[in-house]
Coordinates of C-alpha atoms in Angstrom, one line a residue:
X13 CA 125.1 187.7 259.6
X14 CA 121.8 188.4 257.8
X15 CA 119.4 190.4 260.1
X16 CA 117.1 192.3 258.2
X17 CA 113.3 192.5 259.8
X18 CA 111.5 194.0 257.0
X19 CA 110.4 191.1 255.2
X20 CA 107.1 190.7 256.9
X21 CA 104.3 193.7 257.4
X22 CA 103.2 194.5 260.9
X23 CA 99.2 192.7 260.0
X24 CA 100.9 189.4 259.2
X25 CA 102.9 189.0 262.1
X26 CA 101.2 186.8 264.9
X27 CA 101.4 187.1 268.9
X28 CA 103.8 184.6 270.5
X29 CA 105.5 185.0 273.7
X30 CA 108.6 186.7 273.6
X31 CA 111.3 184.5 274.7
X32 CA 111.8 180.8 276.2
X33 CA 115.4 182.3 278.1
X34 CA 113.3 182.8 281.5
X35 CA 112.3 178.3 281.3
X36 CA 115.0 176.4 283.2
X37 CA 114.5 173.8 280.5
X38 CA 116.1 176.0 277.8
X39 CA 119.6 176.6 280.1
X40 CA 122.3 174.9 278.3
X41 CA 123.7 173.8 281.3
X42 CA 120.6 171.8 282.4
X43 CA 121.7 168.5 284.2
X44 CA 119.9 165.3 283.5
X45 CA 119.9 164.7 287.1
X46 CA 118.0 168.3 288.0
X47 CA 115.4 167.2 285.0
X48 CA 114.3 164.1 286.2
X49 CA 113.9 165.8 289.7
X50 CA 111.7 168.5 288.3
X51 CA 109.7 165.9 286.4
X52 CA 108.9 163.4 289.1
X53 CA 108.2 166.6 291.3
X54 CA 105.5 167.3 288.9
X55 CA 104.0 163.8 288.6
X56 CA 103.8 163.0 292.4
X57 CA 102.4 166.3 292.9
X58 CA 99.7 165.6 290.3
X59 CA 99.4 162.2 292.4
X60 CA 98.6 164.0 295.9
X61 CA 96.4 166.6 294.3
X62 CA 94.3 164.2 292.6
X63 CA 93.8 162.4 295.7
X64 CA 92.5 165.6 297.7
X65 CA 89.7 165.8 294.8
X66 CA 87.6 162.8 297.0
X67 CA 89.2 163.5 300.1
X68 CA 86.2 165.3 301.5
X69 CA 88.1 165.9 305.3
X70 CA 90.4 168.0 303.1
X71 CA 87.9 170.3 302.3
X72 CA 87.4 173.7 304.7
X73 CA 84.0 173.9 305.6
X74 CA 82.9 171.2 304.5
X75 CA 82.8 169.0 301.1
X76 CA 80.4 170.2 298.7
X77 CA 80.4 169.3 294.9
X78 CA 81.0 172.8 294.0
X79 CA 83.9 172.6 295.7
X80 CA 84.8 169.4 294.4
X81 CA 84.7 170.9 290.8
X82 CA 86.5 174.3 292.0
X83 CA 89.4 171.9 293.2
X84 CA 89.1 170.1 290.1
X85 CA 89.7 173.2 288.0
X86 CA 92.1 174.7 290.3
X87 CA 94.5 171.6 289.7
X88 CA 93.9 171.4 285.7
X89 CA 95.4 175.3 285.6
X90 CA 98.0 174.1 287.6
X91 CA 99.0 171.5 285.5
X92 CA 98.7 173.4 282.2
X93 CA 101.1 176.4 284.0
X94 CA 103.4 173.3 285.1
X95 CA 103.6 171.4 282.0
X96 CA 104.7 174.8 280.3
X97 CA 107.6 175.5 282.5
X98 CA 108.1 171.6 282.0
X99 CA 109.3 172.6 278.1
X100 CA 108.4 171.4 275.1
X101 CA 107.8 167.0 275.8
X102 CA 105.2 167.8 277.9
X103 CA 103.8 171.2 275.8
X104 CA 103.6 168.4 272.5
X105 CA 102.2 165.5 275.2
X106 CA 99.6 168.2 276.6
X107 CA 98.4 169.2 272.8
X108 CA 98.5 165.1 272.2
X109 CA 96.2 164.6 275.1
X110 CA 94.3 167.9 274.7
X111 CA 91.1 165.9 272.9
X112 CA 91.4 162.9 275.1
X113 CA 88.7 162.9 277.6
X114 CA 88.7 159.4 277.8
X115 CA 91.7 159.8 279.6
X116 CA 91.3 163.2 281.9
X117 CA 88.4 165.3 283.5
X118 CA 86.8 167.5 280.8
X119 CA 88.4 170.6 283.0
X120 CA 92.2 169.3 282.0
X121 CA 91.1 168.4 278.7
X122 CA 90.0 172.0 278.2
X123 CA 93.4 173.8 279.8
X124 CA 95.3 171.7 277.5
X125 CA 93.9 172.7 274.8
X126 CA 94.9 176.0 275.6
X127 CA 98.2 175.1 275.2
X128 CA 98.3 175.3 271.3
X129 CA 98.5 178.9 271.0
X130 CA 100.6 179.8 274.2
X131 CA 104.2 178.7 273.3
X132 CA 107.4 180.7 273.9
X133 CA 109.8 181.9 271.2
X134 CA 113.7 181.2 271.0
X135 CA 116.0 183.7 270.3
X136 CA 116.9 185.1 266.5
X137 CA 120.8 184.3 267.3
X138 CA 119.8 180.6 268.7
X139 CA 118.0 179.7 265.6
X140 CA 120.7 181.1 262.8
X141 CA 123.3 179.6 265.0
X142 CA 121.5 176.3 264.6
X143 CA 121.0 176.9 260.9
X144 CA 124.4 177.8 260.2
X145 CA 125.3 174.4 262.4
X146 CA 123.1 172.1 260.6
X147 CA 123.6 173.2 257.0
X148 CA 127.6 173.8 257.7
X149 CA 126.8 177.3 255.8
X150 CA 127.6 181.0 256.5
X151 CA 123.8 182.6 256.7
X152 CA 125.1 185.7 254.4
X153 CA 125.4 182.9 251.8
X154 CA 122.5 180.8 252.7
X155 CA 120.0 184.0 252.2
X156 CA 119.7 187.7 250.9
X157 CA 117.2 188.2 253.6
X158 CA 116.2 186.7 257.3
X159 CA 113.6 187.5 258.9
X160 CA 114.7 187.3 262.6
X161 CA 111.2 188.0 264.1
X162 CA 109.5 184.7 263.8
X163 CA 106.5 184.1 262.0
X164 CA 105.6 181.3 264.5
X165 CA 106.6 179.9 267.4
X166 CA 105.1 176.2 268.0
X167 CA 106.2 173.6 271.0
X168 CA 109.2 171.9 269.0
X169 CA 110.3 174.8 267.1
X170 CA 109.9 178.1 264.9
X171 CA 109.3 179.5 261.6
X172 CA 111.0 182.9 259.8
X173 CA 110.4 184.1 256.9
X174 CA 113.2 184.4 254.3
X175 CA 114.9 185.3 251.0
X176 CA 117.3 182.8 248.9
X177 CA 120.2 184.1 246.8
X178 CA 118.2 183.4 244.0
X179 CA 115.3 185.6 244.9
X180 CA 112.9 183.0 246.1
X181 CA 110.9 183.2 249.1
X182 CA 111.1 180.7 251.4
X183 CA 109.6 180.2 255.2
X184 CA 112.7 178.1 257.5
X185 CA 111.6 176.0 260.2
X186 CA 113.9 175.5 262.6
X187 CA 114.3 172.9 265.9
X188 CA 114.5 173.9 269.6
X189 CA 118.2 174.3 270.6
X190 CA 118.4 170.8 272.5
X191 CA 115.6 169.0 272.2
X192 CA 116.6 165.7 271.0
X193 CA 118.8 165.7 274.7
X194 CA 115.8 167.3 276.3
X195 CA 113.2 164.6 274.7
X196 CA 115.8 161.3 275.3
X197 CA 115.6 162.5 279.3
X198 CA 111.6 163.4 279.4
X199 CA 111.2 159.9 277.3
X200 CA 113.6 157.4 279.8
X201 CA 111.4 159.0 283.1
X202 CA 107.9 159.0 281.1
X203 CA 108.3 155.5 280.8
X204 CA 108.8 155.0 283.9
X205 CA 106.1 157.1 284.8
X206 CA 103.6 155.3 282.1
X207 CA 104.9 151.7 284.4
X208 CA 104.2 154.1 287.7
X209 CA 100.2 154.8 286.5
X210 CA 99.7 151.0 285.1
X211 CA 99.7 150.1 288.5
X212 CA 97.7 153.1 290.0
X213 CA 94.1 151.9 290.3
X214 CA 93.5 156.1 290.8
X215 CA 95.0 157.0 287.8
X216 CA 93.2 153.9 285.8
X217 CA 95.1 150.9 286.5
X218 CA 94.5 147.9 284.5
X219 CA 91.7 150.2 282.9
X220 CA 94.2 151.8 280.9
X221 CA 96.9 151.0 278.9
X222 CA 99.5 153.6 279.9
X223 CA 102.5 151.6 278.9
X224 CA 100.9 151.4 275.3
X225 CA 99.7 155.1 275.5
X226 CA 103.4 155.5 276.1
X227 CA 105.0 153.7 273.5
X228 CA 102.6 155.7 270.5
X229 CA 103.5 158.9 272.1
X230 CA 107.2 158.1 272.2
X231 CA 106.9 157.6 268.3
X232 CA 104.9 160.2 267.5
X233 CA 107.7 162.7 269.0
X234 CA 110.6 161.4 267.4
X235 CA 109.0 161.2 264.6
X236 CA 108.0 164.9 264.0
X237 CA 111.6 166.0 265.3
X238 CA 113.0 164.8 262.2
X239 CA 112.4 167.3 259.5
X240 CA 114.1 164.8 256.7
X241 CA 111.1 162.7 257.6
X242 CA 108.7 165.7 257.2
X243 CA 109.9 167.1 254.1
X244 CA 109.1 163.4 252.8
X245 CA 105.7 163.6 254.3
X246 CA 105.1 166.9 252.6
X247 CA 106.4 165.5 249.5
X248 CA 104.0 162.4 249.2
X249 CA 101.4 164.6 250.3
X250 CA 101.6 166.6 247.2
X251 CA 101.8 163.6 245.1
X252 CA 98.6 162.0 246.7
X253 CA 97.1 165.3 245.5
X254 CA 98.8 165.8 242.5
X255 CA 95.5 165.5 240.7
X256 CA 93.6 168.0 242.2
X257 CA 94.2 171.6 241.7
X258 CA 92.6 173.2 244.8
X259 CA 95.2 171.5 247.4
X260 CA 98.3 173.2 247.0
X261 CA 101.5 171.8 249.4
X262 CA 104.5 174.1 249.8
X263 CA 107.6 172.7 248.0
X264 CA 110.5 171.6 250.3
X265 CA 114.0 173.1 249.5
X266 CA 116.3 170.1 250.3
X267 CA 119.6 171.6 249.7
X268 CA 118.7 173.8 252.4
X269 CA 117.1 170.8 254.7
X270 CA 118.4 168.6 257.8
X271 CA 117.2 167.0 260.5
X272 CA 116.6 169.8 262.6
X273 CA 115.9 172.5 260.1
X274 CA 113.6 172.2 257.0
X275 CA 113.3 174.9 254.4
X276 CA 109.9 175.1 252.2
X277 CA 108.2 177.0 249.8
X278 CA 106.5 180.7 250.9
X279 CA 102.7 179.9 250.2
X280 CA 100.9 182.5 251.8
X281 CA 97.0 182.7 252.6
X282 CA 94.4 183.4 254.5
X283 CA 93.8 181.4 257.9
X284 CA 90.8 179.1 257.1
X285 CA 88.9 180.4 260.4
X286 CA 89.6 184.0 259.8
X287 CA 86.1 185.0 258.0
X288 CA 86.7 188.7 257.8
X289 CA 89.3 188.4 256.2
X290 CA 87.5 185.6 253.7
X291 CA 84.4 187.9 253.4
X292 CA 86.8 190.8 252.3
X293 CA 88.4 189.1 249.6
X294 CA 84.3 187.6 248.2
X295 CA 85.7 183.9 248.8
X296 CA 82.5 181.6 249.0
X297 CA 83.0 180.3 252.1
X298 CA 80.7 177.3 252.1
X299 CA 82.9 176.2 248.9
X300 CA 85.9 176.2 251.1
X301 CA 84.1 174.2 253.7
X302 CA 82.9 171.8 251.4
X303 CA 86.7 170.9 250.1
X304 CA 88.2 171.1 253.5
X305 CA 86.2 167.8 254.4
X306 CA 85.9 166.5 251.1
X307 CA 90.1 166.4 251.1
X308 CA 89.7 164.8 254.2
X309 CA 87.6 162.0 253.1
X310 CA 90.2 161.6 250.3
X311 CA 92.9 161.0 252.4
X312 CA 91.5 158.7 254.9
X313 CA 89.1 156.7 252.4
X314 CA 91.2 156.7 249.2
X315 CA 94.8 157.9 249.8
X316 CA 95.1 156.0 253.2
X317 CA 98.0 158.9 254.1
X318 CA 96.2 161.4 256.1
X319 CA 97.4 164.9 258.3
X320 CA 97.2 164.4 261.7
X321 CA 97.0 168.1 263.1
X322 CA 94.8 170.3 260.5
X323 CA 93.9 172.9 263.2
X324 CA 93.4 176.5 261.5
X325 CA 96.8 177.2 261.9
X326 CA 97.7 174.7 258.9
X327 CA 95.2 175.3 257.1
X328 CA 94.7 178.6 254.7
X329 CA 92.9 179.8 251.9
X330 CA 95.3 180.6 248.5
X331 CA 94.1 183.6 246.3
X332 CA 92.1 181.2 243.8
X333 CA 90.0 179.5 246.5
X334 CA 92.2 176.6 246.5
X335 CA 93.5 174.8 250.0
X336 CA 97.2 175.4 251.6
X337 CA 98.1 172.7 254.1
X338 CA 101.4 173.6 256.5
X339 CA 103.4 171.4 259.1
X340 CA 103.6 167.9 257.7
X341 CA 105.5 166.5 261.0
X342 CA 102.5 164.4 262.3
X343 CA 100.8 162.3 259.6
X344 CA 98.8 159.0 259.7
X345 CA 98.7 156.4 257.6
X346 CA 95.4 153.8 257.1
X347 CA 95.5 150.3 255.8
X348 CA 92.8 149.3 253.4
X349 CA 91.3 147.4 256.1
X350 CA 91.1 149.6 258.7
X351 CA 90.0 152.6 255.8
X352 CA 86.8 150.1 255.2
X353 CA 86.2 149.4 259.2
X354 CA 85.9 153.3 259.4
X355 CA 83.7 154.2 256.8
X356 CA 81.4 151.3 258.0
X357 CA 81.3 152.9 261.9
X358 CA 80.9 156.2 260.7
X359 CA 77.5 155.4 258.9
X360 CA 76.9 152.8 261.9
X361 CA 76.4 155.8 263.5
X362 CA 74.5 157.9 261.0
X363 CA 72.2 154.3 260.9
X364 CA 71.8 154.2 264.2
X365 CA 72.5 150.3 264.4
X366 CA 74.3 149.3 267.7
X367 CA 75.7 146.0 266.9
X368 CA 77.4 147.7 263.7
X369 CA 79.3 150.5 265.5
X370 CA 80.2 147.4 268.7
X371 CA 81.2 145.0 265.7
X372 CA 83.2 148.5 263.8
X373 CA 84.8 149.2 267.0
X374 CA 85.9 145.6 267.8
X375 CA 87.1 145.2 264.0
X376 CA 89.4 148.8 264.7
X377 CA 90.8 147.7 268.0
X378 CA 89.0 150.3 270.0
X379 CA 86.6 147.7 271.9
X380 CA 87.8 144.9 274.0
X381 CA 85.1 141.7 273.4
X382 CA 83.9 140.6 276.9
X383 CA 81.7 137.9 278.0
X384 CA 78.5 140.1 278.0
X385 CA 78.5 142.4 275.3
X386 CA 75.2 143.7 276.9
X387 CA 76.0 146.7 279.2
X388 CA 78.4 148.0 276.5
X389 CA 75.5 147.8 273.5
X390 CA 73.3 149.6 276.0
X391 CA 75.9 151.7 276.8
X392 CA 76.0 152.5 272.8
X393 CA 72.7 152.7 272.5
X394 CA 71.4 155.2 274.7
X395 CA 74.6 157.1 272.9
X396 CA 73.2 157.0 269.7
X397 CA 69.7 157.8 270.9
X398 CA 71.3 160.8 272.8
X399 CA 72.9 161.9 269.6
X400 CA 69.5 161.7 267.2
X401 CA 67.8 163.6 270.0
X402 CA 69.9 166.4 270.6
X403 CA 70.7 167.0 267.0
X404 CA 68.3 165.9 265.2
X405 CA 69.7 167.3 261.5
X406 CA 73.3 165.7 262.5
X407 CA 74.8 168.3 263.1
X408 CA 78.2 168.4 264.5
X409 CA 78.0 164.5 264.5
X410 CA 81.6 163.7 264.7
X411 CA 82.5 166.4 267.6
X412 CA 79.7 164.8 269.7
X413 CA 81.1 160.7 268.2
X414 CA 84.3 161.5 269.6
X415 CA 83.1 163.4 272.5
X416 CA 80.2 160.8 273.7
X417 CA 82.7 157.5 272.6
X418 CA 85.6 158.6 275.1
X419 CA 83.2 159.5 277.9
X420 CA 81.3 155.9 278.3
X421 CA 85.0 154.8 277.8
X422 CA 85.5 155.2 281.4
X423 CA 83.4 152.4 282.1
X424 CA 83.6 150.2 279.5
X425 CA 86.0 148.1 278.0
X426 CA 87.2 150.4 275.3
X427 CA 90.4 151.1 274.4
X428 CA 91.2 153.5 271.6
X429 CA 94.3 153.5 269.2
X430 CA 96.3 156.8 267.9
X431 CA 95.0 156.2 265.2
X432 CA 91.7 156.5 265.6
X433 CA 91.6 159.1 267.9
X434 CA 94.0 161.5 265.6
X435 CA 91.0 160.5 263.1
X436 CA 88.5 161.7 265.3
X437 CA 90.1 164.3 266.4
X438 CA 90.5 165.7 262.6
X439 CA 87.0 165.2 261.5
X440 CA 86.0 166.8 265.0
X441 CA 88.1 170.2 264.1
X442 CA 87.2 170.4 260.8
X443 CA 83.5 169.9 261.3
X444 CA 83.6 172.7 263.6
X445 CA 85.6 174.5 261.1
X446 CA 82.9 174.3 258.4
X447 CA 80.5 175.4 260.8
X448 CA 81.9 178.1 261.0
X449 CA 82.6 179.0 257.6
X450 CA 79.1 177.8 256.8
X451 CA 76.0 177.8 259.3
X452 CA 74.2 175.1 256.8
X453 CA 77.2 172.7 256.4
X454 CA 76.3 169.2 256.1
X455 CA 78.8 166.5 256.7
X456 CA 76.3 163.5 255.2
X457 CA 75.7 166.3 251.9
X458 CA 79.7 166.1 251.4
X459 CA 79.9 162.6 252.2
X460 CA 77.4 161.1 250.5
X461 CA 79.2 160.7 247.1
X462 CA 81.7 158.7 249.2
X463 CA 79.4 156.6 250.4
X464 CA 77.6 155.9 247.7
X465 CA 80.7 155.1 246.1
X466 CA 81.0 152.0 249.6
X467 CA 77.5 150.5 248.8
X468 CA 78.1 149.6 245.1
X469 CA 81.0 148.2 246.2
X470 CA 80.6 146.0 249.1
X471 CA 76.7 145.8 249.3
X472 CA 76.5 142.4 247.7
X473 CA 79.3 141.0 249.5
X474 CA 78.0 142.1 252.9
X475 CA 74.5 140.6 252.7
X476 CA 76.0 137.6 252.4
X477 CA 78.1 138.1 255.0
X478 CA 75.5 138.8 257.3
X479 CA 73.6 135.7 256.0
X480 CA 76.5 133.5 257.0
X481 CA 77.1 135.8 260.6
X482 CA 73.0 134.7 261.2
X483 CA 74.0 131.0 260.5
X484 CA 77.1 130.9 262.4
X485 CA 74.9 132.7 265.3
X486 CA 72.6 130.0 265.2
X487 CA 75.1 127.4 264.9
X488 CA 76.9 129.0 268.2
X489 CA 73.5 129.4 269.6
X490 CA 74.3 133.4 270.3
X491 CA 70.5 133.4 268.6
X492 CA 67.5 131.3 270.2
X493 CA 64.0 130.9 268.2
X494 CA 62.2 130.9 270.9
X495 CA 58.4 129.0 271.2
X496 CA 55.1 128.8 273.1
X497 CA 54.9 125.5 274.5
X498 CA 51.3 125.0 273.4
X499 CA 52.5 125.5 269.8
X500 CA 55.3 122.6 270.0
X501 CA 53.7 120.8 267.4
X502 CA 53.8 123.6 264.9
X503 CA 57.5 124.9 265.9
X504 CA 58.6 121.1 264.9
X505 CA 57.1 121.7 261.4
X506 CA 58.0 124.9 261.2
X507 CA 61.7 123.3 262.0
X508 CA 61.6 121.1 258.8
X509 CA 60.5 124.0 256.6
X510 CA 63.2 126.4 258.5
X511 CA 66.0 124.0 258.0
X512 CA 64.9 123.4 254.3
X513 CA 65.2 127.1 253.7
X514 CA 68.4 127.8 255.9
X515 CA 69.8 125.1 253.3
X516 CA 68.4 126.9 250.6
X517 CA 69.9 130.5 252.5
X518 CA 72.9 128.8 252.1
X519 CA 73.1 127.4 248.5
X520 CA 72.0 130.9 247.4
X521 CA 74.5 132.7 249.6
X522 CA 77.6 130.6 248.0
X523 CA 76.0 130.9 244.6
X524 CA 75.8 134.6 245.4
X525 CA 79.0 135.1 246.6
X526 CA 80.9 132.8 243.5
X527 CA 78.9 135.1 241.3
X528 CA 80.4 138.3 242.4
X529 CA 84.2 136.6 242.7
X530 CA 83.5 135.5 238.9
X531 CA 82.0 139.2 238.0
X532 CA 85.1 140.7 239.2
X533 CA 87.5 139.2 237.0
X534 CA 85.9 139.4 233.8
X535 CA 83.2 136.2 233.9
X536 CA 80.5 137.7 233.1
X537 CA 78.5 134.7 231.8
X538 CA 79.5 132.3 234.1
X539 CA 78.6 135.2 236.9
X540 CA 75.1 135.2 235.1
X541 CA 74.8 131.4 235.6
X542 CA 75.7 131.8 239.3
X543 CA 73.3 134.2 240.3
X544 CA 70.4 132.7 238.4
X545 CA 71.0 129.2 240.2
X546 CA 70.9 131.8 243.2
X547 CA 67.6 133.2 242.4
X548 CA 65.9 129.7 242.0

């Protein structure tokens, strides 16, 4: 067996915790029966301690709202401590939910995300025992070299470093011992769990969906546990970037892949975050700042096929400047549609136009339409005033978007799909990533191009859009031209002149929008005609 340590110097190594052996999740002989004990133990715990938060007789000495948030805190540690002894499910669910604080208290939200750094190794003999298992190979024939120390340690598996026959250098990722068993038992309770908290007015109710919450969850785990399904994302990835030389993907090895182990090409680099290191090598760090957003924008604007997870640790900086992206398990994919809807809310936002970021959110899913509209425009309102006022160059825009959007979700008829809030959640860590890299990074500077790009586009189309939306509005009656009573007589010839001109409105719109059909496929003269009728 291949046990060499000597592959990787003592400065590249990173701090995980030593072994998972002491987590009763990680016995082989753990019974389903003893799981779904320690499970529900966990959730009606969670139940009880959240009802002691308002029970102000529970309180010693009295209820006070310090206390109130001490108690608060207290229980968020407690959970983050419990969902690590809980194993990996709930470590990947915690990370999931770690930017949802239209879900949970900002105090859990904030001892979940300390769960992405603190995640217990395997052992060296578990993971080439699984290696040998998967790819029915001896390891003295797989590699020259193993690195048994592991470079990382993450919440469903492990990377080492290693060395083919052939001399290549290759990094092998490979699955927790167990954990398709392990997530198959955590899934069947959680869904009864999800049915538990639908009914819970404490925990939300009818508020939120927990069934659905359940169901995206349920494929977002089974989907990153499949490392054939990986090494495809990785590979369309690099395709969708073949184009552009300062994204760089690491190749995947699939003579040496399975579903539980994936083998890919060694591209070292420098961790985007780490600016010492950056500064040391003279890399221009408001350069790198600049491309991590602007790849971003490709993927969710042009691409469509975006990376779901691009914390620091998958990100790096190559030699030459250029991008490394790692870990391809969780990706998103946008429709055309719903790549348009975003672009539109985003400079809703930057607009400061209410009924554009309502109508964006409706259009994405994230809104529920009610009967009065009113509270939740006021509602966004006073958000976008709060976010002009506190920052008044923009800055850090999309931290505070996703920040401000899930808090007033906890009174308001919003209800926010994965999608969206892995979009969020990606524009929120790299924003704070180029602010780090770059005190004077501008988001709207980067973006701009991109949105220019939107208004020659679909400018034409959507003013006469919004002339037909105005029409249909007064149609519907949603708008009322209201009068003075003492100027009756001049609202009824005002009428004749407003009705002559909505017709007009109208005959210009349809002219207007038959002009820019027949632009688009080549008419150009007839497209002339159109829009001069339009002008008369």
């Amino acid at each position: 067996r291949i046990t060499k340590s000597v592959l990787l110097p003592l400065s590249d190594r990173v701090d995980v915790l030593p072994s998972d052996e002491n987590f009763s999740w990680s016995k082989e002989n753990y019974s389903k029966l003893q799981r779904t004990i320690d499970v529900w133990s966990f959730v009606l715990s969670l139940r009880a301690k959240l009802f002691l938060i308002d029970a102000k007789w529970s309180y010693v000495g009295g209820f006070s709202e310090e206390k109130k948030i001490s108690r608060r805190r207290s229980i968020a540690v407690w959970v983050k401590e419990t969902i690590l002894q809980l194993g990996p499910t709930f470590i990947k669910l915690g990370q999931l939910f770690s930017t949802r604080s239209d879900l949970f208290p900002a105090e859990f939200v904030e001892e979940l995300a300390k769960l992405q750094d603190r995640v217990p190794a395997f052992s060296p003999e578990k993971a080439e025992l699984m290696i040998e298992n998967e790819l029915d190979t001896p390891m003295q024939v797989l590699f020259s070299e193993f690195e048994r120390q592991p470079l990382a340690a993450a919440s469903l598996g492990q990377v080492h470093r290693a060395v083919l026959r052939n001399g290549e250098q290759v990094v092998v990722k490979i699955q927790r011992p167990g954990l398709k068993e392990l997530f198959d038992i955590d899934l069947s309770n959680l869904k009864f769990i999800a049915e538990y908290f639908q009914k819970d007015e404490m925990l939300g109710g009818p508020l939120r969906d927990w069934v659905g919450i359940y169901d995206e969850c349920a494929t977002v785990l089974y989907r990153e546990i499949d490392y054939i399904n990986e090494g495809r994302n990785a590979d369309k990835f690099r395709r969708d970037f073949r184009n552009i030389k300062w994204v760089k993907v690491p190749k995947v090895y699939w003579d040496f892949t399975s579903r539980k182990v994936i083998t890919l090409e060694y591209l070292p680099g420098i961790k985007i975050n780490d600016l010492a290191a950056l500064d040391a090598g003279s890399y221009k760090r408001s350069l790198i700042a600049s491309r991590a957003i602007e790849a971003y924008l490709i993927q969710i604007l042009k691409t469509g096929f975006f990376h779901a997870d691009p914390h620091p640790g998958n990100l790096a900086v190559d030699v030459d400047g250029s991008l490394i992206y790692y870990d391809f398990g969780m990706m998103g994919e946008i429709k055309s549609f719903t790549k348009e809807k975003l672009l539109e809310l985003f400079y809703a936002v930057y607009e400061e136009d209410a009924s554009k970021v309502i109508q964006g959110l409706v259009d994405l899913g994230a809104l529920v339409p009610t009967g009065d509209m009113g509270p939740v425009k006021k509602t966004i309102q006073f958000f976008l005033k709060n976010l002009t006022s506190q920052r008044p160059d923009q800055a850090t825009t999309f931290t505070a978007i996703g920040e401000d959007l899930f808090a007033i979700a906890v009174d308001q008829p919003f209800r926010f799909p994965s999608t969206f809030t892995f979009v969020l959640r990606a524009f929120s860590t790299l924003e704070g990533i180029g602010y780090i890299l770059d005190p004077k990074f501008s988001f709207a500077k980067i973006a701009a191009p991109y949105a220019q790009t939107r208004d020659a586009t679909v400018a034409m189309p959507m003013r006469v859009q919004h002339i037909e939306k105005f029409m249909q509005q007064l149609e519907d009656g949603d708008i009322k031209l209201r009068v003075r009573v003492l100027e009756a007589e001049r609202a009824a010839r005002k009428s004749s002149v407003l009705q002559t001109t909505t017709m007009n409105l109208v005959a210009a719109a349809t002219l207007v929008n038959v002009g820019v059909t027949l632009s688009t496929q080549g008419l150009q003269d007839f497209a002339i005609a159109s829009f001069l009728g339009a002008g008369k």
